[in-house]
Amino acid sequence: MTSRSTPLTEFVGQRIRDLRVGYASGEGLSQEALAKALGKTGNTISRWETGTYKPTLDDLDQLARFFAVSILSFFPRDNSEDDNVAALLRTARQLDAADLEELSRYAEFRKARSLYAGGGRPAPGRKRKAQGDAD
Amino acid sequence: MTRTEYYSRMEFLAGEVRDRFGLSPERVTKRDFARIFRAEGVRLDRWRGPLKRLRGAYFNDDLGPTIMVNAALPDDPYIFTLGHELKHHLVDAGSVLSYCDASNESAMVEIGAEVFAAELLFSESAFRQQLDTLGVVPPNCTAEHLVHLKHRTQTTLSYSGLAKRTMRLGFAREGSLPNGGWRRIEDSLYPNPFRRRGVGARVLRHG
């Protein structure tokens, strides 16, 4: 997905770059290697990092899983969002650990979606069906 | 309110929802639920992340009412979960999060959601009528009867749901209906599949 560069897109791009460069305790990862792991092209990674392309929420979910971070870490925010998600999930502590982790990812994805709304305009052309979209 | 009163109320509520949205008493589809959720202002998310036992969840916080459903569920359990979560929206909206998995299925609000969903998908009175039409005499209902019933009605209530109800209402003795193997019985009676299969199991992965 492309967009005009916005402060949010630039923040997201810088965050992707920081995670890539700091990967494996600072050993880092090339753009090509990250692209291969995600099934993207090196150009896409480069354009995400420079804010030329705006990654979709699906892309951010994939990046979050790859780098083992919260999807919310791609957004400038205060800690209250983390607190809100944690408070929400306290009621679900009986869940199986793997399901609780996935429910937590979903809760963060939902929060990220609200933060991402209006952060850039969608690219022209075919619309991709996003994670979470209903039938 | 006793448990029995609460569950009766959930059945009544399911009837009200069916009337309000003009739903068939035997079959409620994904499209019907999409219409209900739109009218109720509920966002529906099909979640494709890996889930083990969690079927769905209902959130109601500052981001608005949202239902998450496990996209990997087959069609019937998927639709049942939509009914289950709809009950949380209509009845338990004061809670910020409700979820359904094996760990909380004995809680009254969760059983109430199961009762609501089963009644919404296939009303008990329509179910009794169908068994009567098939000539079922209690307690002699068999698995084959239920396959014929599903064939006739195209109900979206699962075989497991139909079997539980059949035994609860005394149309079959407890434990007399199988816990699984329905597909095999279905294939033996209807060699040409009578409904689409595997649609709910087709999971799109991101990336």
Short mmCIF file of N, CA, C and O in Angstrom, two decimals, chain B residues 107-180:
data_model
loop_
_atom_site.label_atom_id
_atom_site.label_comp_id
_atom_site.label_asym_id
_atom_site.label_seq_id
_atom_site.Cartn_x
_atom_site.Cartn_y
_atom_site.Cartn_z
N ALA B 107 -20.24 -21.65 33.05
CA ALA B 107 -20.80 -20.45 33.68
C ALA B 107 -22.19 -20.18 33.10
O ALA B 107 -22.44 -20.45 31.93
N MET B 108 -23.07 -19.62 33.95
CA MET B 108 -24.46 -19.43 33.52
C MET B 108 -24.56 -18.53 32.29
O MET B 108 -25.33 -18.82 31.37
N VAL B 109 -23.78 -17.45 32.27
CA VAL B 109 -23.87 -16.55 31.11
C VAL B 109 -23.40 -17.25 29.84
O VAL B 109 -23.88 -16.95 28.75
N GLU B 110 -22.45 -18.19 29.99
CA GLU B 110 -21.95 -18.90 28.81
C GLU B 110 -22.95 -19.97 28.34
O GLU B 110 -23.19 -20.11 27.15
N ILE B 111 -23.51 -20.69 29.30
CA ILE B 111 -24.54 -21.68 28.92
C ILE B 111 -25.73 -20.94 28.30
O ILE B 111 -26.30 -21.37 27.30
N GLY B 112 -26.05 -19.78 28.87
CA GLY B 112 -27.14 -18.97 28.33
C GLY B 112 -26.87 -18.58 26.89
O GLY B 112 -27.78 -18.55 26.05
N ALA B 113 -25.61 -18.30 26.58
CA ALA B 113 -25.25 -17.93 25.20
C ALA B 113 -25.40 -19.13 24.26
O ALA B 113 -25.80 -18.98 23.11
N GLU B 114 -25.09 -20.33 24.80
CA GLU B 114 -25.24 -21.54 23.99
C GLU B 114 -26.74 -21.81 23.73
O GLU B 114 -27.13 -22.16 22.62
N VAL B 115 -27.54 -21.62 24.77
CA VAL B 115 -28.99 -21.83 24.64
C VAL B 115 -29.56 -20.84 23.62
O VAL B 115 -30.34 -21.21 22.73
N PHE B 116 -29.14 -19.59 23.75
CA PHE B 116 -29.61 -18.54 22.83
C PHE B 116 -29.24 -18.90 21.39
O PHE B 116 -30.07 -18.84 20.49
N ALA B 117 -27.98 -19.28 21.18
CA ALA B 117 -27.50 -19.56 19.82
C ALA B 117 -28.23 -20.75 19.22
O ALA B 117 -28.65 -20.70 18.05
N ALA B 118 -28.41 -21.80 20.00
CA ALA B 118 -29.09 -23.00 19.49
C ALA B 118 -30.53 -22.68 19.11
O ALA B 118 -31.02 -23.09 18.05
N GLU B 119 -31.21 -21.90 19.97
CA GLU B 119 -32.60 -21.55 19.69
C GLU B 119 -32.71 -20.61 18.49
O GLU B 119 -33.65 -20.70 17.70
N LEU B 120 -31.72 -19.74 18.35
CA LEU B 120 -31.75 -18.79 17.23
C LEU B 120 -31.55 -19.54 15.90
O LEU B 120 -32.23 -19.26 14.91
N LEU B 121 -30.61 -20.48 15.89
CA LEU B 121 -30.29 -21.19 14.64
C LEU B 121 -31.41 -22.14 14.22
O LEU B 121 -31.64 -22.34 13.02
N PHE B 122 -32.04 -22.77 15.20
CA PHE B 122 -33.08 -23.74 14.89
C PHE B 122 -34.03 -23.76 16.08
O PHE B 122 -33.70 -24.30 17.14
N SER B 123 -35.22 -23.18 15.92
CA SER B 123 -36.12 -23.09 17.07
C SER B 123 -36.56 -24.49 17.50
O SER B 123 -36.70 -25.39 16.66
N GLU B 124 -36.74 -24.61 18.80
CA GLU B 124 -37.10 -25.93 19.33
C GLU B 124 -38.45 -26.39 18.78
O GLU B 124 -38.64 -27.58 18.50
N SER B 125 -39.38 -25.46 18.58
CA SER B 125 -40.70 -25.87 18.08
C SER B 125 -40.59 -26.37 16.63
O SER B 125 -41.20 -27.37 16.26
N ALA B 126 -39.77 -25.69 15.82
CA ALA B 126 -39.59 -26.14 14.43
C ALA B 126 -38.88 -27.50 14.41
O ALA B 126 -39.17 -28.37 13.58
N PHE B 127 -37.98 -27.68 15.35
CA PHE B 127 -37.24 -28.94 15.46
C PHE B 127 -38.20 -30.09 15.78
O PHE B 127 -38.17 -31.16 15.16
N ARG B 128 -39.08 -29.86 16.75
CA ARG B 128 -40.07 -30.89 17.11
C ARG B 128 -40.96 -31.23 15.91
O ARG B 128 -41.24 -32.40 15.66
N GLN B 129 -41.36 -30.19 15.20
CA GLN B 129 -42.22 -30.41 14.01
C GLN B 129 -41.52 -31.27 12.97
O GLN B 129 -42.11 -32.16 12.36
N GLN B 130 -40.24 -30.97 12.76
CA GLN B 130 -39.47 -31.72 11.76
C GLN B 130 -39.35 -33.19 12.16
O GLN B 130 -39.48 -34.08 11.31
N LEU B 131 -39.07 -33.43 13.45
CA LEU B 131 -38.96 -34.82 13.91
C LEU B 131 -40.30 -35.53 13.74
O LEU B 131 -40.36 -36.70 13.36
N ASP B 132 -41.36 -34.81 14.01
CA ASP B 132 -42.71 -35.37 13.85
C ASP B 132 -42.94 -35.74 12.38
O ASP B 132 -43.45 -36.82 12.08
N THR B 133 -42.57 -34.85 11.49
CA THR B 133 -42.73 -35.10 10.05
C THR B 133 -41.94 -36.33 9.61
O THR B 133 -42.37 -37.07 8.72
N LEU B 134 -40.79 -36.52 10.25
CA LEU B 134 -39.96 -37.68 9.91
C LEU B 134 -40.47 -38.96 10.56
O LEU B 134 -39.91 -40.04 10.36
N GLY B 135 -41.50 -38.84 11.36
CA GLY B 135 -42.08 -40.02 12.00
C GLY B 135 -41.29 -40.54 13.18
O GLY B 135 -41.37 -41.72 13.52
N VAL B 136 -40.54 -39.65 13.81
CA VAL B 136 -39.73 -40.08 14.96
C VAL B 136 -40.61 -40.24 16.19
O VAL B 136 -41.37 -39.33 16.55
N VAL B 137 -40.50 -41.39 16.82
CA VAL B 137 -41.25 -41.64 18.06
C VAL B 137 -40.24 -41.71 19.21
O VAL B 137 -39.32 -42.53 19.17
N PRO B 138 -40.39 -40.84 20.24
CA PRO B 138 -39.45 -40.89 21.36
C PRO B 138 -39.48 -42.25 22.04
O PRO B 138 -40.58 -42.82 22.16
N PRO B 139 -38.38 -42.80 22.46
CA PRO B 139 -37.02 -42.25 22.41
C PRO B 139 -36.21 -42.91 21.30
O PRO B 139 -35.04 -43.24 21.53
N ASN B 140 -36.81 -43.10 20.15
CA ASN B 140 -36.16 -43.91 19.11
C ASN B 140 -35.49 -43.11 17.99
O ASN B 140 -35.29 -43.64 16.90
N CYS B 141 -35.22 -41.87 18.25
CA CYS B 141 -34.55 -41.07 17.21
C CYS B 141 -33.13 -41.61 16.99
O CYS B 141 -32.40 -41.87 17.96
N THR B 142 -32.75 -41.77 15.75
CA THR B 142 -31.41 -42.30 15.43
C THR B 142 -30.57 -41.23 14.75
O THR B 142 -31.08 -40.18 14.34
N ALA B 143 -29.30 -41.55 14.61
CA ALA B 143 -28.39 -40.63 13.91
C ALA B 143 -28.88 -40.42 12.47
O ALA B 143 -28.81 -39.30 11.94
N GLU B 144 -29.40 -41.48 11.87
CA GLU B 144 -29.90 -41.37 10.49
C GLU B 144 -31.05 -40.37 10.39
O GLU B 144 -31.12 -39.59 9.44
N HIS B 145 -31.92 -40.37 11.39
CA HIS B 145 -33.02 -39.40 11.40
C HIS B 145 -32.46 -37.97 11.36
O HIS B 145 -32.97 -37.10 10.65
N LEU B 146 -31.41 -37.75 12.15
CA LEU B 146 -30.87 -36.39 12.23
C LEU B 146 -30.19 -35.98 10.92
O LEU B 146 -30.23 -34.81 10.54
N VAL B 147 -29.59 -36.96 10.24
CA VAL B 147 -29.00 -36.65 8.93
C VAL B 147 -30.10 -36.27 7.95
O VAL B 147 -29.99 -35.28 7.20
N HIS B 148 -31.21 -37.02 7.97
CA HIS B 148 -32.34 -36.68 7.09
C HIS B 148 -32.90 -35.29 7.44
O HIS B 148 -33.22 -34.49 6.56
N LEU B 149 -32.95 -35.02 8.74
CA LEU B 149 -33.46 -33.71 9.18
C LEU B 149 -32.57 -32.58 8.68
O LEU B 149 -33.06 -31.56 8.19
N LYS B 150 -31.27 -32.80 8.77
CA LYS B 150 -30.34 -31.75 8.31
C LYS B 150 -30.46 -31.58 6.79
O LYS B 150 -30.37 -30.46 6.28
N HIS B 151 -30.67 -32.69 6.11
CA HIS B 151 -30.82 -32.63 4.66
C HIS B 151 -32.07 -31.84 4.27
O HIS B 151 -32.04 -30.99 3.39
N ARG B 152 -33.17 -32.11 4.97
CA ARG B 152 -34.44 -31.45 4.66
C ARG B 152 -34.40 -29.95 4.95
O ARG B 152 -34.89 -29.14 4.19
N THR B 153 -33.82 -29.61 6.10
CA THR B 153 -33.91 -28.21 6.56
C THR B 153 -32.69 -27.37 6.17
O THR B 153 -32.78 -26.15 6.18
N GLN B 154 -31.58 -28.06 5.86
CA GLN B 154 -30.31 -27.34 5.62
C GLN B 154 -29.97 -26.47 6.84
O GLN B 154 -29.40 -25.38 6.70
N THR B 155 -30.34 -26.96 8.00
CA THR B 155 -30.10 -26.16 9.20
C THR B 155 -28.60 -25.94 9.41
O THR B 155 -27.77 -26.79 9.07
N THR B 156 -28.27 -24.79 9.99
CA THR B 156 -26.87 -24.49 10.29
C THR B 156 -26.52 -24.88 11.73
O THR B 156 -25.40 -24.63 12.17
N LEU B 157 -27.46 -25.46 12.44
CA LEU B 157 -27.12 -26.03 13.75
C LEU B 157 -26.37 -27.34 13.48
O LEU B 157 -26.81 -28.15 12.67
N SER B 158 -25.24 -27.51 14.16
CA SER B 158 -24.37 -28.66 13.87
C SER B 158 -25.01 -29.98 14.30
O SER B 158 -25.96 -30.00 15.09
N TYR B 159 -24.46 -31.07 13.80
CA TYR B 159 -24.92 -32.39 14.22
C TYR B 159 -24.78 -32.55 15.73
O TYR B 159 -25.64 -33.12 16.39
N SER B 160 -23.69 -32.05 16.26
CA SER B 160 -23.47 -32.18 17.69
C SER B 160 -24.59 -31.44 18.45
O SER B 160 -25.13 -31.95 19.44
N GLY B 161 -24.94 -30.25 17.98
CA GLY B 161 -26.02 -29.47 18.60
C GLY B 161 -27.36 -30.18 18.46
O GLY B 161 -28.17 -30.21 19.41
N LEU B 162 -27.60 -30.76 17.30
CA LEU B 162 -28.86 -31.48 17.07
C LEU B 162 -28.94 -32.70 18.00
O LEU B 162 -30.00 -32.98 18.58
N ALA B 163 -27.83 -33.41 18.13
CA ALA B 163 -27.82 -34.62 18.96
C ALA B 163 -28.08 -34.28 20.42
O ALA B 163 -28.88 -34.94 21.09
N LYS B 164 -27.42 -33.22 20.91
CA LYS B 164 -27.61 -32.82 22.31
C LYS B 164 -29.08 -32.50 22.56
O LYS B 164 -29.67 -32.90 23.56
N ARG B 165 -29.66 -31.74 21.65
CA ARG B 165 -31.06 -31.33 21.83
C ARG B 165 -31.99 -32.55 21.77
O ARG B 165 -32.92 -32.66 22.56
N THR B 166 -31.70 -33.46 20.84
CA THR B 166 -32.55 -34.65 20.68
C THR B 166 -32.59 -35.45 21.99
O THR B 166 -33.66 -35.90 22.43
N MET B 167 -31.42 -35.58 22.62
CA MET B 167 -31.35 -36.37 23.86
C MET B 167 -31.98 -35.58 25.02
O MET B 167 -32.69 -36.15 25.84
N ARG B 168 -31.74 -34.27 25.05
CA ARG B 168 -32.31 -33.45 26.13
C ARG B 168 -33.83 -33.47 26.11
O ARG B 168 -34.48 -33.50 27.15
N LEU B 169 -34.40 -33.50 24.90
CA LEU B 169 -35.87 -33.48 24.79
C LEU B 169 -36.48 -34.88 24.88
O LEU B 169 -37.70 -35.03 24.77
N GLY B 170 -35.63 -35.89 25.02
CA GLY B 170 -36.13 -37.25 25.20
C GLY B 170 -36.50 -37.97 23.90
O GLY B 170 -37.12 -39.03 23.94
N PHE B 171 -36.10 -37.40 22.77
CA PHE B 171 -36.37 -38.09 21.50
C PHE B 171 -35.38 -39.25 21.28
O PHE B 171 -35.59 -40.09 20.42
N ALA B 172 -34.29 -39.21 22.05
CA ALA B 172 -33.33 -40.33 22.04
C ALA B 172 -32.80 -40.49 23.45
O ALA B 172 -32.79 -39.52 24.23
N ARG B 173 -32.37 -41.70 23.78
CA ARG B 173 -31.84 -41.93 25.13
C ARG B 173 -30.45 -41.30 25.25
O ARG B 173 -29.72 -41.23 24.26
N GLU B 174 -30.14 -40.83 26.47
CA GLU B 174 -28.82 -40.25 26.72
C GLU B 174 -27.72 -41.21 26.27
O GLU B 174 -27.79 -42.41 26.57
N GLY B 175 -26.78 -40.70 25.51
CA GLY B 175 -25.64 -41.51 25.08
C GLY B 175 -25.92 -42.40 23.88
O GLY B 175 -25.03 -43.11 23.42
N SER B 176 -27.14 -42.34 23.36
CA SER B 176 -27.46 -43.24 22.24
C SER B 176 -27.03 -42.67 20.88
O SER B 176 -26.93 -43.41 19.91
N LEU B 177 -26.77 -41.38 20.85
CA LEU B 177 -26.35 -40.77 19.57
C LEU B 177 -24.84 -40.58 19.56
O LEU B 177 -24.23 -40.35 20.61
N PRO B 178 -24.22 -40.67 18.40
CA PRO B 178 -22.76 -40.62 18.36
C PRO B 178 -22.20 -39.23 18.69
O PRO B 178 -22.89 -38.23 18.50
N ASN B 179 -20.96 -39.21 19.18
CA ASN B 179 -20.27 -37.93 19.43
C ASN B 179 -19.61 -37.40 18.17
O ASN B 179 -19.25 -36.25 18.08
N GLY B 180 -19.39 -38.27 17.22
CA GLY B 180 -18.72 -37.86 15.97
C GLY B 180 -19.09 -38.83 14.88
O GLY B 180 -20.00 -39.65 15.03
#
